Structures are given as structure tokens and as C-alpha cells.
CSV table of C-alpha atoms in Angstrom, one decimal:
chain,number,residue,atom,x,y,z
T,1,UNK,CA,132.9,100.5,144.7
T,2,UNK,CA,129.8,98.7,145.2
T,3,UNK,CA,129.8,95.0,144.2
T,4,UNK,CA,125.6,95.1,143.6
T,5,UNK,CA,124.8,96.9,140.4
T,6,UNK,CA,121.8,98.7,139.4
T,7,UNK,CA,120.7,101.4,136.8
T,8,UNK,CA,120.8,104.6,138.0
T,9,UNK,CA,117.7,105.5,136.9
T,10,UNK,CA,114.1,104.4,136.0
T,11,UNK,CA,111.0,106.2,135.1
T,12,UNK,CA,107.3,105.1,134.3
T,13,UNK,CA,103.6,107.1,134.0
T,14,UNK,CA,101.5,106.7,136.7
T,15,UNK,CA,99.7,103.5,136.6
T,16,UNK,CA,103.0,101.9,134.7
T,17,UNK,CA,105.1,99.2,135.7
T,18,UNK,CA,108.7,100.3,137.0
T,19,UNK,CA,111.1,97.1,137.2
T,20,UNK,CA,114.8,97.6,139.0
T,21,UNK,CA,117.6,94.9,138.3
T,22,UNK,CA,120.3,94.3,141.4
T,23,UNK,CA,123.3,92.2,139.4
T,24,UNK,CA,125.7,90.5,142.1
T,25,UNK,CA,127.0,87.4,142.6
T,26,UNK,CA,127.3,83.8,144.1
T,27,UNK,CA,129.0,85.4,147.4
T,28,UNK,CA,126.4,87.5,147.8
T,29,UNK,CA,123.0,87.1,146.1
T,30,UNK,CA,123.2,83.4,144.9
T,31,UNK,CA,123.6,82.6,148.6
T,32,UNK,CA,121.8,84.8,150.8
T,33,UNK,CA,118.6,86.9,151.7
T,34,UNK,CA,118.0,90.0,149.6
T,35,UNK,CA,117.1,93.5,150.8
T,36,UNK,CA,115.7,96.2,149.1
T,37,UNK,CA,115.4,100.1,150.3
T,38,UNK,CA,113.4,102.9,149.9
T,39,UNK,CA,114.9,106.5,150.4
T,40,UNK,CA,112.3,109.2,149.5
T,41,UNK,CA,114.3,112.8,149.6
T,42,UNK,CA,115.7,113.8,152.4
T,43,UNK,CA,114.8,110.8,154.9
T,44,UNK,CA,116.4,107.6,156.3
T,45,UNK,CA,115.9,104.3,154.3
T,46,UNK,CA,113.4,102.5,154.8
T,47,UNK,CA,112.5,98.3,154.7
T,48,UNK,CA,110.6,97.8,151.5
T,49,UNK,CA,111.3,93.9,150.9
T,50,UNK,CA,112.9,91.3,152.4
T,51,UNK,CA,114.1,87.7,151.9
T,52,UNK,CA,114.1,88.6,148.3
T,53,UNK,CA,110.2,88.7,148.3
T,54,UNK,CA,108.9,89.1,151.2
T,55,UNK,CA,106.8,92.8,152.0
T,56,UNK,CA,106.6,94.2,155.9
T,57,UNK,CA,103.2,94.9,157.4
T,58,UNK,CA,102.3,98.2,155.7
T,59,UNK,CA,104.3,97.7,152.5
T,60,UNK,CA,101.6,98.1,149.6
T,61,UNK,CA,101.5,94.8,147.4
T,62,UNK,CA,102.1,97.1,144.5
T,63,UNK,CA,106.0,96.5,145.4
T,64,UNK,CA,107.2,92.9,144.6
T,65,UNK,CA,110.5,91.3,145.1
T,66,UNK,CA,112.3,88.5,142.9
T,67,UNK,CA,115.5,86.3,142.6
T,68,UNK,CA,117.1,84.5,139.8
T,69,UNK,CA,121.0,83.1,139.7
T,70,UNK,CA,122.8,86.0,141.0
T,71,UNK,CA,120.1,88.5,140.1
T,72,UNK,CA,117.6,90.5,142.1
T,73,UNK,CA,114.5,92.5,140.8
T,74,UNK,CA,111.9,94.8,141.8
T,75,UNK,CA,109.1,95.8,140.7
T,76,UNK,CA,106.9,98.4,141.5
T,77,UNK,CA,102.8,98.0,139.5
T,78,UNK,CA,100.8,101.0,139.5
T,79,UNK,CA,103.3,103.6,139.6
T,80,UNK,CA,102.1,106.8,141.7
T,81,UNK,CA,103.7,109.7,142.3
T,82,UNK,CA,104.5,109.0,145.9
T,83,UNK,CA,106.8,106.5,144.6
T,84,UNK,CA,109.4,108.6,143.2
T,85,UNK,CA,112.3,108.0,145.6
T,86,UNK,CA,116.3,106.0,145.7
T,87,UNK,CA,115.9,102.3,145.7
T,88,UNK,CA,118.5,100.4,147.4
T,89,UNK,CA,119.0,96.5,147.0
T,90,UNK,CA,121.3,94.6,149.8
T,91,UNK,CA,122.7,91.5,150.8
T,92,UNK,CA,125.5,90.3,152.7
T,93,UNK,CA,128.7,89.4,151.1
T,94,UNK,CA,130.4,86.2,152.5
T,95,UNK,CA,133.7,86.7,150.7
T,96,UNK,CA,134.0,90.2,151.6
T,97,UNK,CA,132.8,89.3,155.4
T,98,UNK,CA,130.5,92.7,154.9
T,99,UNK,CA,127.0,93.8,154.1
T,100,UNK,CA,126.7,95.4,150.5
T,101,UNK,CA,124.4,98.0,149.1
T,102,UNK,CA,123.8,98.3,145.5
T,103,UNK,CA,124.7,101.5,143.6
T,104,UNK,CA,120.7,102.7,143.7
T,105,UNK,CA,118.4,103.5,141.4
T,106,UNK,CA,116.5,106.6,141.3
T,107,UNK,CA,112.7,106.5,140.1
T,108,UNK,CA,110.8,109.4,138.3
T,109,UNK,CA,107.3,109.5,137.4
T,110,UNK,CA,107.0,111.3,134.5
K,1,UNK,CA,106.9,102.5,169.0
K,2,UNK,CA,110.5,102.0,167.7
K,3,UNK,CA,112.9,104.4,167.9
K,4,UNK,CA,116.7,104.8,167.0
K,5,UNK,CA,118.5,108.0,167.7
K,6,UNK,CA,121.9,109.0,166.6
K,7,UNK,CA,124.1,112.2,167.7
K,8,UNK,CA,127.5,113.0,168.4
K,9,UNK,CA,128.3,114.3,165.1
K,10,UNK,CA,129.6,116.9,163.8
K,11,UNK,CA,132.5,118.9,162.2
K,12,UNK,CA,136.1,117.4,162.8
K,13,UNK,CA,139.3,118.7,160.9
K,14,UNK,CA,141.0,115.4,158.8
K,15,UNK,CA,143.1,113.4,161.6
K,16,UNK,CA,140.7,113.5,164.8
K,17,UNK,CA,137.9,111.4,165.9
K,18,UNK,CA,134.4,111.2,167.1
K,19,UNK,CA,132.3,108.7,168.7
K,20,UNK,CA,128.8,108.6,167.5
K,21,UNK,CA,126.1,107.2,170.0
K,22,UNK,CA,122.6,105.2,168.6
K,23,UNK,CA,119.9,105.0,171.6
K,24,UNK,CA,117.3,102.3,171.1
K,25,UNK,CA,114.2,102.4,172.3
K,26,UNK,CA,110.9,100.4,172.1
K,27,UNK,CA,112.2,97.4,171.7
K,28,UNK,CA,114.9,94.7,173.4
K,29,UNK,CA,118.5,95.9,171.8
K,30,UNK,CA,119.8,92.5,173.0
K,31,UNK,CA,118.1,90.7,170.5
K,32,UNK,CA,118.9,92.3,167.5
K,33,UNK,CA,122.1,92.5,165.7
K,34,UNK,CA,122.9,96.5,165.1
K,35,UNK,CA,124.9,97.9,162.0
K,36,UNK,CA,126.7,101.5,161.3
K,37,UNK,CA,125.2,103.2,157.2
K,38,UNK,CA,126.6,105.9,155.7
K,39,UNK,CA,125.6,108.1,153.2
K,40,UNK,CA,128.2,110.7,151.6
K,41,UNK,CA,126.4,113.7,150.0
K,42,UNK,CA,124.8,113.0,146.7
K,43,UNK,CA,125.7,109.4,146.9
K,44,UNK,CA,124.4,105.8,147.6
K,45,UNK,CA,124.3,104.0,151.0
K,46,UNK,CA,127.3,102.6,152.1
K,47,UNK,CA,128.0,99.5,154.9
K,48,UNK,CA,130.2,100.2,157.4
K,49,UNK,CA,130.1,97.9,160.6
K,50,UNK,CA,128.1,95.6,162.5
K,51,UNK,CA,127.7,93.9,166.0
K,52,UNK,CA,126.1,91.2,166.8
K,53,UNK,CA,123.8,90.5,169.7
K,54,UNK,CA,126.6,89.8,173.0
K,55,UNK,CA,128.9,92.5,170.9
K,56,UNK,CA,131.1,89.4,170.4
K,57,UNK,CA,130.9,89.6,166.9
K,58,UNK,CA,132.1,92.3,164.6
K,59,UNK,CA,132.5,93.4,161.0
K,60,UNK,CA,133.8,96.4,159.2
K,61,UNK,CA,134.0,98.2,155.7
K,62,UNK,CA,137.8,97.4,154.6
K,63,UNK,CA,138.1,101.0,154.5
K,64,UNK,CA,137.6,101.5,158.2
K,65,UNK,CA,139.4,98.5,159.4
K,66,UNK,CA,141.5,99.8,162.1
K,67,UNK,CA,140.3,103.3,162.2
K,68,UNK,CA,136.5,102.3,163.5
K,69,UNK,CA,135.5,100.3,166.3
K,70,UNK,CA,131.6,99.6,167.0
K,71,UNK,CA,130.9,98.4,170.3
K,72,UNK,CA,127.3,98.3,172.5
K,73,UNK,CA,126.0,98.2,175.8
K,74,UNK,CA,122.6,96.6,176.0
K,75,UNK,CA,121.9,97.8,179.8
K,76,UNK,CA,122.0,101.4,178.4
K,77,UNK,CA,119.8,100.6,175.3
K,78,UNK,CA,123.1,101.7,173.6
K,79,UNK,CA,125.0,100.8,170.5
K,80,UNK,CA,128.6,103.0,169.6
K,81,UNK,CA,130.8,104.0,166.4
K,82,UNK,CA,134.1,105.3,167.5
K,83,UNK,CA,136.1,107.0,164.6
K,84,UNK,CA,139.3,107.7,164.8
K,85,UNK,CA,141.9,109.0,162.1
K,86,UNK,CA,139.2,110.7,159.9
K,87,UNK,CA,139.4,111.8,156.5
K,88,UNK,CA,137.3,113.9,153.8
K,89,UNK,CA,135.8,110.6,152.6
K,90,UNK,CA,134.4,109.9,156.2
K,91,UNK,CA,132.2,112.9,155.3
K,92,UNK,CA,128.8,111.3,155.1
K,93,UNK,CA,125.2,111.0,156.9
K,94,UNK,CA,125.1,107.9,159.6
K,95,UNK,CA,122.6,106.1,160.4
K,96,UNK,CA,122.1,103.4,163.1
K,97,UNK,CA,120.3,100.7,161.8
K,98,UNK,CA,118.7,97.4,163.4
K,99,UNK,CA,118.9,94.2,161.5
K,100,UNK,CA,119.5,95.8,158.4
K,101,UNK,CA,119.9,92.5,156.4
K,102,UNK,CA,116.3,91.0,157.7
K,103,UNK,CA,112.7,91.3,158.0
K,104,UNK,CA,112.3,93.8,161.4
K,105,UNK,CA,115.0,96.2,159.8
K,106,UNK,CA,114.7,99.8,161.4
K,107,UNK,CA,116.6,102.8,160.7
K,108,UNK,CA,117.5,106.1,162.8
K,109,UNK,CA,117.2,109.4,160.9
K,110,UNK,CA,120.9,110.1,161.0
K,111,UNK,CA,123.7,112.1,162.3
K,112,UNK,CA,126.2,114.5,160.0
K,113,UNK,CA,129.7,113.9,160.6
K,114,UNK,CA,131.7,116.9,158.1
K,115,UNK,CA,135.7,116.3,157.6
K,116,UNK,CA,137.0,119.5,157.0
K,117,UNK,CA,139.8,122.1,157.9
């Protein structure tokens, strides 16, 4: 059972906003870096933010990360249909002594 | 170019083991802590170990404490996930993944392990 939570699904129009809530806690979130994965069918994840905010050369600045208490977000602006994929927040637990994934959400464009 | 490539999976019957093998290349394995994903059919990703840089650190998923071991050997460009005392629920997609938790985080494209009679 995962300790990060996230809706299981989201959906937008292309050219919408899409935003994806990761709920954890002070073990996890409120004290260390945030993580968040994108899975597009039928491949390996893939970096899509770290450090809560921070994007990887090649990562289009239409995907943005943010932090707040025990509470992760992303967003993704200018939804296109090349985004519809599983998103995956992360962090490491320091009560549990283990990395954790969030349930993931899956993203639709309608 | 960065590459991580699993194998040794495959189909096991509940009770045995396997030992998966990740080789690294394009970049210095010694520098990076390494870590073990799975993905079960259908569902999420799912932590199970990691290593750190000298192998002298280790942690697990509670629910392969005892069962798993992980273990690397930087002169081979080389990082290992022994299973032993499998189950259905081992049943899952792995992936070898560097420095999942930071900023250079790389993943393999996976190896199917199946637990089955």
C-alpha cells in the first residue's frame, strides 16, 4: 500500500491545464526532494521533475513541479495529445528507510 | 549515451529464485547510487531496493526483507537482484534504475520475472 496518494485519473482538452496532487507526509514529502514520472504505454519511466521543481534538459517547460506542507503537485499547461501517459510522484521515506512511489495517476486527453 | 540493461528473467514456479543482472553503460556506475522497480501487471510502480555507491549501503521493500539481496560490482559495470523464495506477488516488470530519487535519474527498459506453476 502506497503511502503517496494520488487520483487515479485526470483528463483535459488539448491546450487545457491538467494539475496532479501527490498527498504524503512529514517523513516523506515535508522532508525531502520530490520526484515525479512519466510512463507513456508500454515503456520504462521516465525523469520528468525533480527536487520538487526542477525540469531535466529536454523536459518541455509546459510540465511544472510544486510543494506545499506535505503536498506535491504537477502541472502540465497546454495539454497535447502526446501527454497522455501514468504519472508517478516519489520521494524517500525516512521512517520507512525506503523509497515510495505514489499510486499514479493516469492522464486522458479528451 | 546512457544505457541500463536488465535480463535474467523469466518464469519461476512459487518457491525458487532468480538473480536479475543490470549492465551500465555510458557512464561511471561507481558514482551513482542504483535501485531495483517493479511493476506488477496493470499496476503502479513499486520500490524494492537500493545500493549505494561502495555497495555498503542497502535498503529493501519490507516485503522482500530476507528474500532479496541487491549487491554490485563496479569493475564489471554491474549492479544484481537476487530473489529467492518467490511468490505470485513477485510477478512484475523490473527495472534497474540510477539515482532514482535525483536529478540524473535513468531507467532500463525492464525484465519480466512470471511466478507461476
Amino acid at each position: 500500500q502506497s503511502v503517496l496518494t494520488q487520483p487515479p485519473s485526470a483528463s483535459g482538452t488539448p491546450g487545457q491545464r491538467v494539475t496532479i496532487s501527490c498527498s504524503g507526509s512529514n517523513s516523506n514529502i515535508g522532508s525531502n526532494p520530490v520526484n515525479w514520472f512519466q510512463q507513456l504505454p508500454g515503456t520504462a519511466p521516465k525523469l520528468l521533475i525533480y527536487n520538487y521543481n526542477q525540469r531535466p534538459s529536454g523536459v518541455p517547460d509546459r510540465f511544472s513541479g510544486s510543494k506545499s506542507g506535505t503536498s506535491a503537485s504537477l502541472a502540465i499547461s497546454g495539454l497535447r495529445s502526446e501527454d497522455e501517459a501514468g504519472y508517478y510522484c516519489a520521494a524517500w521515506d525516512d521512517s520507512l528507510n525506503a523509497y515510495v512511489f505514489g499510486t499514479g495517476t493516469e492522464v486522458t486527453v479528451l | 549515451e546512457v544505457q541500463l540493461l536488465e535480463s535474467g528473467g523469466g518464469l519461476v514456479q512459487p518457491g525458487g529464485s532468480l538473480r536479475l543482472s543490470c549492465a551500465a553503460s555510458g557512464f561511471t556506475l561507481g558514482s551513482y547510487w542504483m535501485h531495483w522497480v517493479r511493476q506488477a501487471p496493470g499496476k503502479g510502480l513499486e520500490w524494492v531496493a537500493n545500493i549505494n555507491q561502495d555497495g555498503s549501503q542497502k535498503y529493501f521493500l519490507d516485503s522482500v526483507k530476507g528474500r532479496f539481496t541487491i549487491s554490485r560490482d563496479n569493475a564489471k559495470n554491474s549492479v544484481y537482484l537476487q530473489m529467492n523464495s518467490l511468490t505470485a506477488e513477485d510477478t512484475a516488470v523490473y527495472y534497474c534504475g540510477r539515482a532514482v530519487g535525483g536529478a540524473e535519474s535513468y531507467w532500463g527498459q525492464g525484465t519480466l520475472v512470471t511466478v507461476s506453476s
